[in-house]
Amino acid sequence: MNDAGKRKLKLSIVSMNLSTNCTNRCVRIAEALSGEYEVEIVGTTFGVGTRWGEGLWPPLEGVSIPIRAVRGGYLPGYLKSIRALLSAIDGDVIIACKPRFPSLGVALIKKVLSGKPVILDVDDDELAQTLPGKRASLPKQLINTGGYLFTRMTHPFWKFADGIFTVSEHFRNTYGGVIVSHGRDPDELNPAKYDRTKIRNDLNIDVEDTVIGFVGSPQQQKGIDLILEAIRKLNNEKLKLMIVGAEDNDAYLASLKQQYGSSMMTVTPQPIEKIPYYLTAIDLVVLPQRKVPESLGQMPAKLTDAMAMAKPVIASGLADIPLHLEGRGLIVEPGNLDDLARAIEWVLDNRQDAQEMGMRAREYFLEKLTLAAMLTAMRPEIERTAKRMA
C-alpha cells in the first residue's frame, strides 16, 4: 500500500515488440517498480524473421513480472491487436517504452479513451533506428505500424505524454523529463556469487585465453567488427571475443564469422538471469559503438551489467558513458581502431590495475545504477502524473 487504506497504483508498461530485445528496458523498469507498485508488461509480439507475430523474446523466459502479450501483424489485421491491447492496458498510469506507434501511439489512444496518464520512456533515437525502412515501398510502409513511416508520424505526439523518462542528457535535452539509468539487482549481479573457474570449464574456455565479452544483440553500429579487427591487429591467438545473444540466422554475424571465425565464440540468446553467468567467464567488456545517429544518446544496458560484475570496461565516448566510466573504465574515440587496440592491450598488460578499475566500477554501480536508484528516479514522476490525472 502507498498509504493506509489505499491500494497500490497499478502500472502498465507497454512494449513496442515483445518479440525483440527492446523489451529488456521494460523489464528493468518493471523490476525496479515492482516492490512499490502493481506492475505488468503489455505489448505486441511482432516476431522476427519469418515468424511474424509469433513468440516472446527468448530471454524473457523466467522473468517474474506478469506479461500480457497480444499477437501482432500488419494492417488491417493489426486493428484487432490494437483493440486487444487497449483492453489489456488497465493500469492507473501507463509507461510507454519508446516513441513508436505500437507503444506510445496505442498508449495515447488509451489516454484519450480513459483519461489515464502516459509516461514516455526514451532510450533510443527511433527515427534513426527505423530510417532504413524508408527504402521500403509506400504500400509496405502503410501496413507496418512499427516501421519508419508510422514512427515518423507518431514521434511528434511525444509532447502529449504527461511525463518523460530518458537514459541520457542527450535525450533529456530533446524531451525533458528525468534521467532513469539502466539499473540491475546488485544481489543478482554479484561477482562473489559465481565460480569463474567452474563456469569457464563448463564453457570449454582455455585457461590461457583472454575473453572479451559482448552480451546483447549484435548490430553493426555497435562496432563488433572493430573488436575483431583490434584482436587481429594485436596478433594474439589467445585473445577471443565471445558474443552472447547471437541469432542463428544473423547475416551480419555470418559475415563476421567468415572473416574472423577463429577469434569468435557465439552463444544464442539466453534468459536475462543468465547474464551474470556469462559475464563471470569473460575478462573484459568492450563497447566500441560507432558515432552514428542510432548511438548518439544511447546508453548500453550491457554497460550497467559489466560494471555490476566488476569487469574492466572499454567503451566509446558517447552519450553519458564517460560520466559513468570516469576513473572506472577506459574511454576510446568512436571508430578509432588504433585507440581501441591500445586500450585492449593496456588491460592485457595491466591485469591488476584493470581489476581494480572494475571494482571501482562496481562501487559506482552500487551507488548509482541499481534497481533502487531507478525507483528513486522514477517515483516522483509517477506520483506527479498520477495526482495530476486523479
Short mmCIF file of C-alpha atoms in Angstrom, two decimals:
data_model
loop_
_atom_site.label_atom_id
_atom_site.label_comp_id
_atom_site.label_asym_id
_atom_site.label_seq_id
_atom_site.Cartn_x
_atom_site.Cartn_y
_atom_site.Cartn_z
CA MET A 1 0.00 0.00 0.00
CA ASN A 2 1.15 3.57 -0.69
CA ASP A 3 -0.85 4.96 2.24
CA ALA A 4 -3.02 3.32 4.85
CA GLY A 5 -6.25 2.09 3.30
CA LYS A 6 -5.09 2.74 -0.26
CA ARG A 7 -4.35 0.10 -2.85
CA LYS A 8 -1.11 0.13 -4.78
CA LEU A 9 -1.07 2.09 -8.00
CA LYS A 10 -1.12 -0.23 -10.99
CA LEU A 11 1.35 0.49 -13.78
CA SER A 12 1.01 -0.87 -17.31
CA ILE A 13 4.39 -0.86 -19.08
CA VAL A 14 3.85 -1.02 -22.84
CA SER A 15 6.49 -2.65 -25.06
CA MET A 16 6.51 -1.92 -28.79
CA ASN A 17 7.53 -5.51 -29.60
CA LEU A 18 7.64 -8.34 -27.07
CA SER A 19 9.49 -10.49 -29.60
CA THR A 20 12.74 -8.49 -29.51
CA ASN A 21 15.33 -7.18 -27.08
CA CYS A 22 13.62 -3.78 -26.86
CA THR A 23 11.61 -5.41 -24.05
CA ASN A 24 14.76 -5.54 -21.93
CA ARG A 25 14.25 -1.92 -20.88
CA CYS A 26 10.63 -2.66 -19.98
CA VAL A 27 11.78 -5.48 -17.72
CA ARG A 28 14.32 -3.25 -15.97
CA ILE A 29 11.68 -0.59 -15.32
CA ALA A 30 9.17 -3.20 -14.14
CA GLU A 31 11.64 -4.85 -11.77
CA ALA A 32 12.56 -1.50 -10.24
CA LEU A 33 8.92 -0.57 -9.66
CA SER A 34 7.51 -3.96 -8.63
CA GLY A 35 8.24 -3.61 -4.91
CA GLU A 36 6.21 -0.43 -4.57
CA TYR A 37 3.59 -0.70 -7.32
CA GLU A 38 1.49 -3.36 -9.03
CA VAL A 39 3.27 -3.80 -12.33
CA GLU A 40 2.70 -5.65 -15.59
CA ILE A 41 4.21 -5.57 -19.07
CA VAL A 42 1.82 -5.37 -22.01
CA GLY A 43 2.65 -5.45 -25.71
CA THR A 44 2.53 -7.00 -29.13
CA THR A 45 4.51 -9.98 -30.38
CA PHE A 46 5.50 -8.93 -33.87
CA GLY A 47 8.00 -11.77 -34.18
CA VAL A 48 11.32 -11.81 -36.00
CA GLY A 49 12.33 -13.10 -39.40
CA THR A 50 9.66 -15.34 -40.87
CA ARG A 51 7.97 -15.94 -37.50
CA TRP A 52 5.76 -12.89 -37.89
CA GLY A 53 3.64 -12.31 -34.84
CA GLU A 54 4.92 -15.39 -33.03
CA GLY A 55 6.70 -15.78 -29.74
CA LEU A 56 8.12 -13.77 -26.87
CA TRP A 57 11.76 -12.72 -26.91
CA PRO A 58 13.53 -15.88 -25.61
CA PRO A 59 15.42 -14.16 -22.74
CA LEU A 60 12.05 -13.29 -21.17
CA GLU A 61 11.86 -16.89 -20.04
CA GLY A 62 11.93 -16.88 -16.26
CA VAL A 63 11.05 -13.20 -15.83
CA SER A 64 8.74 -12.94 -12.82
CA ILE A 65 6.88 -9.80 -13.96
CA PRO A 66 3.42 -10.60 -15.43
CA ILE A 67 3.47 -10.24 -19.22
CA ARG A 68 0.30 -9.83 -21.29
CA ALA A 69 1.09 -10.44 -24.94
CA VAL A 70 -1.10 -9.74 -27.96
CA ARG A 71 -0.20 -11.32 -31.28
CA GLY A 72 0.64 -8.66 -33.87
CA GLY A 73 0.78 -8.35 -37.62
CA TYR A 74 0.35 -5.93 -40.48
CA LEU A 75 -2.59 -3.63 -41.03
CA PRO A 76 -5.51 -4.01 -41.42
CA GLY A 77 -5.33 -7.16 -39.27
CA TYR A 78 -3.39 -5.26 -36.62
CA LEU A 79 -6.53 -3.26 -35.82
CA LYS A 80 -7.74 -6.31 -33.87
CA SER A 81 -4.44 -6.31 -31.97
CA ILE A 82 -4.91 -2.64 -31.09
CA ARG A 83 -8.35 -3.34 -29.65
CA ALA A 84 -6.94 -6.21 -27.60
CA LEU A 85 -4.07 -4.02 -26.37
CA LEU A 86 -6.43 -1.25 -25.32
CA SER A 87 -8.38 -3.79 -23.29
CA ALA A 88 -5.21 -5.23 -21.74
CA ILE A 89 -3.78 -1.87 -20.69
CA ASP A 90 -5.63 -1.23 -17.43
CA GLY A 91 -3.03 0.44 -15.22
CA ASP A 92 -3.61 3.70 -13.35
CA VAL A 93 -0.50 5.04 -15.09
CA ILE A 94 0.79 3.88 -18.47
CA ILE A 95 4.53 3.79 -19.22
CA ALA A 96 5.12 3.61 -22.98
CA CYS A 97 8.60 2.37 -23.84
CA LYS A 98 9.81 4.14 -27.00
CA PRO A 99 8.04 6.79 -29.12
CA ARG A 100 6.67 4.27 -31.63
CA PHE A 101 3.07 3.63 -32.60
CA PRO A 102 2.72 0.12 -31.04
CA SER A 103 3.77 1.59 -27.66
CA LEU A 104 3.29 5.38 -27.46
CA GLY A 105 0.59 5.53 -30.14
CA VAL A 106 -1.55 2.86 -28.50
CA ALA A 107 -0.90 4.34 -25.04
CA LEU A 108 -2.10 7.77 -26.15
CA ILE A 109 -5.24 6.26 -27.68
CA LYS A 110 -5.86 4.64 -24.28
CA LYS A 111 -5.32 8.04 -22.64
CA VAL A 112 -7.95 9.64 -24.89
CA LEU A 113 -10.45 6.87 -24.12
CA SER A 114 -9.81 6.55 -20.39
CA GLY A 115 -8.01 9.65 -19.15
CA LYS A 116 -5.13 7.50 -17.83
CA PRO A 117 -1.82 9.42 -17.80
CA VAL A 118 1.06 8.32 -20.02
CA ILE A 119 4.77 8.48 -19.25
CA LEU A 120 7.08 8.05 -22.25
CA ASP A 121 10.41 6.26 -21.81
CA VAL A 122 13.08 7.16 -24.39
CA ASP A 123 16.23 5.05 -24.65
CA ASP A 124 16.93 5.21 -28.41
CA ASP A 125 16.60 7.55 -31.38
CA GLU A 126 13.70 5.71 -33.01
CA LEU A 127 13.69 7.85 -36.16
CA ALA A 128 17.31 6.88 -36.75
CA GLN A 129 16.66 3.25 -35.83
CA THR A 130 13.85 2.92 -38.36
CA LEU A 131 15.33 5.11 -41.13
CA PRO A 132 16.50 2.13 -43.25
CA GLY A 133 12.81 1.18 -43.55
CA LYS A 134 12.28 4.37 -45.55
CA ARG A 135 13.56 2.44 -48.56
CA ALA A 136 10.57 0.09 -48.43
CA SER A 137 7.73 0.70 -50.86
CA LEU A 138 4.94 3.00 -49.70
CA PRO A 139 2.34 0.17 -49.61
CA LYS A 140 4.62 -1.82 -47.28
CA GLN A 141 5.23 1.21 -45.07
CA LEU A 142 1.49 1.87 -44.80
CA ILE A 143 0.82 -1.56 -43.27
CA ASN A 144 3.79 -1.73 -40.88
CA THR A 145 2.99 0.20 -37.69
CA GLY A 146 6.46 -0.44 -36.29
CA GLY A 147 8.26 0.94 -39.35
CA TYR A 148 9.71 4.29 -40.34
CA LEU A 149 6.56 5.97 -41.67
CA PHE A 150 4.43 5.24 -38.59
CA THR A 151 7.36 6.14 -36.31
CA ARG A 152 7.76 9.48 -38.05
CA MET A 153 4.03 10.17 -37.76
CA THR A 154 3.92 9.11 -34.10
CA HIS A 155 7.04 10.93 -32.93
CA PRO A 156 5.60 14.48 -32.65
CA PHE A 157 2.94 13.15 -30.27
CA TRP A 158 5.54 12.62 -27.56
CA LYS A 159 4.55 16.10 -26.39
CA PHE A 160 1.20 14.68 -25.27
CA ALA A 161 2.88 12.43 -22.73
CA ASP A 162 2.35 13.52 -19.11
CA GLY A 163 5.86 12.58 -18.03
CA ILE A 164 9.20 11.60 -19.56
CA PHE A 165 11.95 9.13 -18.64
CA THR A 166 15.20 9.18 -20.62
CA VAL A 167 18.57 7.43 -20.30
CA SER A 168 20.97 10.30 -21.10
CA GLU A 169 21.45 14.06 -21.18
CA HIS A 170 21.34 13.86 -24.98
CA PHE A 171 17.72 12.74 -24.86
CA ARG A 172 16.79 14.94 -21.91
CA ASN A 173 17.88 17.96 -23.94
CA THR A 174 15.23 17.00 -26.51
CA TYR A 175 12.42 15.58 -24.40
CA GLY A 176 12.94 16.98 -20.92
CA GLY A 177 11.88 14.78 -18.02
CA VAL A 178 14.17 12.80 -15.72
CA ILE A 179 17.11 10.53 -16.41
CA VAL A 180 16.47 6.93 -15.42
CA SER A 181 19.67 4.97 -15.95
CA HIS A 182 19.58 1.25 -16.69
CA GLY A 183 19.62 -0.49 -13.32
CA ARG A 184 20.08 -4.02 -12.07
CA ASP A 185 19.66 -6.03 -8.89
CA PRO A 186 23.01 -5.88 -7.02
CA ASP A 187 22.34 -9.24 -5.39
CA GLU A 188 21.64 -10.96 -8.70
CA LEU A 189 24.67 -9.38 -10.39
CA ASN A 190 27.20 -10.06 -7.67
CA PRO A 191 30.57 -11.44 -8.79
CA ALA A 192 31.15 -13.00 -5.36
CA LYS A 193 28.30 -15.47 -6.03
CA TYR A 194 29.85 -17.07 -9.11
CA ASP A 195 32.71 -19.56 -9.55
CA ARG A 196 34.72 -18.27 -12.50
CA THR A 197 36.92 -21.34 -12.87
CA LYS A 198 33.96 -23.73 -12.93
CA ILE A 199 32.00 -21.62 -15.39
CA ARG A 200 34.94 -21.31 -17.78
CA ASN A 201 35.43 -25.07 -17.58
CA ASP A 202 31.74 -25.59 -18.34
CA LEU A 203 32.08 -23.35 -21.39
CA ASN A 204 35.29 -25.06 -22.54
CA ILE A 205 37.31 -21.85 -22.32
CA ASP A 206 41.04 -22.48 -22.24
CA VAL A 207 42.68 -21.32 -19.03
CA GLU A 208 45.17 -19.24 -21.05
CA ASP A 209 42.55 -17.48 -23.18
CA THR A 210 41.63 -13.86 -22.55
CA VAL A 211 37.96 -13.40 -23.40
CA ILE A 212 36.38 -10.13 -24.46
CA GLY A 213 32.64 -10.24 -23.84
CA PHE A 214 29.73 -8.77 -25.75
CA VAL A 215 26.39 -9.66 -24.16
CA GLY A 216 23.45 -8.39 -26.19
CA SER A 217 22.07 -8.14 -29.70
CA PRO A 218 24.95 -7.64 -32.16
CA GLN A 219 24.36 -4.80 -34.61
CA GLN A 220 26.71 -3.05 -36.99
CA GLN A 221 26.64 0.30 -35.19
CA LYS A 222 27.80 -1.44 -32.00
CA GLY A 223 31.25 -2.00 -33.54
CA ILE A 224 31.70 -5.73 -33.08
CA ASP A 225 33.79 -5.80 -36.25
CA LEU A 226 36.10 -3.21 -34.65
CA ILE A 227 36.70 -5.53 -31.70
CA LEU A 228 37.60 -8.36 -34.05
CA GLU A 229 39.85 -6.14 -36.15
CA ALA A 230 41.60 -4.95 -32.96
CA ILE A 231 42.18 -8.60 -31.97
CA ARG A 232 43.67 -9.21 -35.41
CA LYS A 233 45.85 -6.10 -35.07
CA LEU A 234 47.18 -7.27 -31.70
CA ASN A 235 48.04 -10.64 -33.26
CA ASN A 236 47.26 -12.55 -30.07
CA GLU A 237 45.82 -16.00 -30.71
CA LYS A 238 44.84 -16.32 -27.06
CA LEU A 239 42.56 -13.29 -27.31
CA LYS A 240 38.94 -14.18 -28.15
CA LEU A 241 35.57 -12.46 -28.47
CA MET A 242 32.51 -14.17 -27.01
CA ILE A 243 29.16 -12.87 -28.27
CA VAL A 244 26.21 -13.86 -26.11
CA GLY A 245 22.95 -13.15 -27.92
CA ALA A 246 23.81 -14.38 -31.41
CA GLU A 247 20.82 -15.41 -33.52
CA ASP A 248 21.43 -18.41 -35.80
CA ASN A 249 20.17 -16.56 -38.87
CA ASP A 250 22.02 -13.27 -38.30
CA ALA A 251 23.56 -12.24 -41.65
CA TYR A 252 25.87 -9.69 -40.00
CA LEU A 253 27.37 -12.30 -37.69
CA ALA A 254 27.66 -14.80 -40.54
CA SER A 255 29.81 -12.33 -42.46
CA LEU A 256 31.99 -11.75 -39.39
CA LYS A 257 32.49 -15.48 -38.91
CA GLN A 258 33.78 -15.76 -42.45
CA GLN A 259 36.45 -13.15 -41.72
CA TYR A 260 37.29 -13.74 -38.06
CA GLY A 261 35.92 -17.18 -37.21
CA SER A 262 38.97 -18.36 -35.22
CA SER A 263 38.67 -15.35 -32.89
CA MET A 264 34.94 -15.71 -32.21
CA MET A 265 32.75 -17.68 -29.86
CA THR A 266 28.99 -17.27 -30.14
CA VAL A 267 26.18 -18.16 -27.76
CA THR A 268 22.48 -17.97 -28.64
CA PRO A 269 20.21 -15.54 -26.72
CA GLN A 270 19.99 -16.51 -23.05
CA PRO A 271 17.47 -15.82 -20.27
CA ILE A 272 18.12 -12.50 -18.57
CA GLU A 273 19.05 -14.24 -15.32
CA LYS A 274 21.97 -15.97 -17.12
CA ILE A 275 23.77 -12.69 -17.87
CA PRO A 276 25.98 -12.79 -14.74
CA TYR A 277 26.92 -16.40 -15.52
CA TYR A 278 28.43 -15.42 -18.86
CA LEU A 279 29.94 -12.18 -17.59
CA THR A 280 31.76 -14.20 -14.95
CA ALA A 281 33.51 -16.17 -17.69
CA ILE A 282 34.93 -13.16 -19.53
CA ASP A 283 37.91 -10.94 -18.75
CA LEU A 284 36.78 -7.57 -20.07
CA VAL A 285 33.83 -5.91 -21.81
CA VAL A 286 34.36 -3.77 -24.92
CA LEU A 287 31.61 -1.46 -26.22
CA PRO A 288 33.05 0.38 -29.24
CA GLN A 289 29.85 1.95 -30.55
CA ARG A 290 30.19 3.99 -33.72
CA LYS A 291 29.30 7.67 -33.77
CA VAL A 292 26.10 7.40 -35.79
CA PRO A 293 22.61 8.83 -35.09
CA GLU A 294 21.45 5.50 -33.65
CA SER A 295 24.03 5.62 -30.86
CA LEU A 296 24.43 9.33 -30.02
CA GLY A 297 22.15 9.24 -26.97
CA GLN A 298 22.10 5.53 -26.35
CA MET A 299 23.28 4.09 -23.03
CA PRO A 300 24.00 0.37 -23.45
CA ALA A 301 22.30 -1.73 -20.79
CA LYS A 302 25.26 -4.07 -21.08
CA LEU A 303 27.42 -1.28 -19.59
CA THR A 304 25.45 -1.49 -16.34
CA ASP A 305 25.74 -5.29 -16.37
CA ALA A 306 29.52 -5.14 -16.82
CA MET A 307 30.01 -2.55 -14.09
CA ALA A 308 27.83 -4.57 -11.72
CA MET A 309 30.05 -7.61 -12.28
CA ALA A 310 33.24 -5.55 -11.69
CA LYS A 311 34.53 -6.10 -15.21
CA PRO A 312 37.12 -3.82 -16.81
CA VAL A 313 35.21 -1.84 -19.46
CA ILE A 314 36.40 -0.16 -22.65
CA ALA A 315 33.75 1.97 -24.35
CA SER A 316 33.28 4.73 -26.91
CA GLY A 317 32.95 8.23 -25.51
CA LEU A 318 29.30 8.72 -26.47
CA ALA A 319 26.22 9.95 -24.57
CA ASP A 320 26.77 9.73 -20.78
CA ILE A 321 29.20 6.81 -20.96
CA PRO A 322 32.22 8.99 -19.99
CA LEU A 323 30.35 10.17 -16.88
CA HIS A 324 29.74 6.59 -15.76
CA LEU A 325 33.28 5.41 -16.53
CA GLU A 326 35.28 8.39 -15.26
CA GLY A 327 38.13 6.73 -13.35
CA ARG A 328 36.25 3.43 -13.60
CA GLY A 329 36.88 2.40 -17.22
CA LEU A 330 38.65 3.29 -20.44
CA ILE A 331 37.13 5.66 -22.99
CA VAL A 332 38.11 5.42 -26.65
CA GLU A 333 37.36 7.61 -29.65
CA PRO A 334 34.42 6.13 -31.61
CA GLY A 335 35.61 4.28 -34.70
CA ASN A 336 39.31 4.66 -33.87
CA LEU A 337 40.81 1.20 -34.30
CA ASP A 338 44.28 2.15 -33.02
CA ASP A 339 42.79 3.72 -29.89
CA LEU A 340 40.71 0.60 -29.27
CA ALA A 341 43.65 -1.77 -29.78
CA ARG A 342 45.81 0.26 -27.37
CA ALA A 343 43.10 0.15 -24.70
CA ILE A 344 42.72 -3.62 -25.01
CA GLU A 345 46.49 -4.03 -24.87
CA TRP A 346 46.62 -1.92 -21.70
CA VAL A 347 44.16 -4.26 -19.99
CA LEU A 348 46.20 -7.27 -21.08
CA ASP A 349 49.43 -5.73 -19.77
CA ASN A 350 47.99 -4.32 -16.53
CA ARG A 351 45.74 -7.05 -15.16
CA GLN A 352 45.84 -5.91 -11.53
CA ASP A 353 45.13 -2.29 -12.36
CA ALA A 354 42.31 -3.40 -14.68
CA GLN A 355 40.75 -5.49 -11.91
CA GLU A 356 40.89 -2.55 -9.50
CA MET A 357 39.25 -0.40 -12.18
CA GLY A 358 36.47 -2.98 -12.39
CA MET A 359 35.97 -2.90 -8.63
CA ARG A 360 35.61 0.89 -8.74
CA ALA A 361 33.00 0.39 -11.45
CA ARG A 362 31.02 -1.92 -9.16
CA GLU A 363 31.19 0.64 -6.34
CA TYR A 364 29.70 3.22 -8.70
CA PHE A 365 27.05 0.72 -9.77
CA LEU A 366 26.05 0.10 -6.16
CA GLU A 367 25.59 3.85 -5.67
CA LYS A 368 24.03 4.93 -8.97
CA LEU A 369 22.85 2.05 -11.14
CA THR A 370 20.78 -0.32 -9.03
CA LEU A 371 17.05 -1.01 -9.30
CA ALA A 372 16.63 1.05 -6.14
CA ALA A 373 18.30 4.01 -7.89
CA MET A 374 15.89 3.59 -10.81
CA LEU A 375 12.92 3.60 -8.43
CA THR A 376 14.20 6.76 -6.73
CA ALA A 377 14.43 8.49 -10.12
CA MET A 378 11.02 7.31 -11.36
CA ARG A 379 8.84 7.62 -8.27
CA PRO A 380 8.37 11.43 -8.26
CA GLU A 381 7.37 11.48 -11.93
CA ILE A 382 4.92 8.61 -11.45
CA GLU A 383 3.34 10.15 -8.36
CA ARG A 384 3.13 13.57 -10.03
CA THR A 385 1.37 12.26 -13.11
CA ALA A 386 -0.97 10.07 -11.07
CA LYS A 387 -2.07 13.03 -8.91
CA ARG A 388 -2.39 15.30 -11.91
CA MET A 389 -4.94 13.00 -13.56
CA ALA A 390 -6.75 11.95 -10.38
#
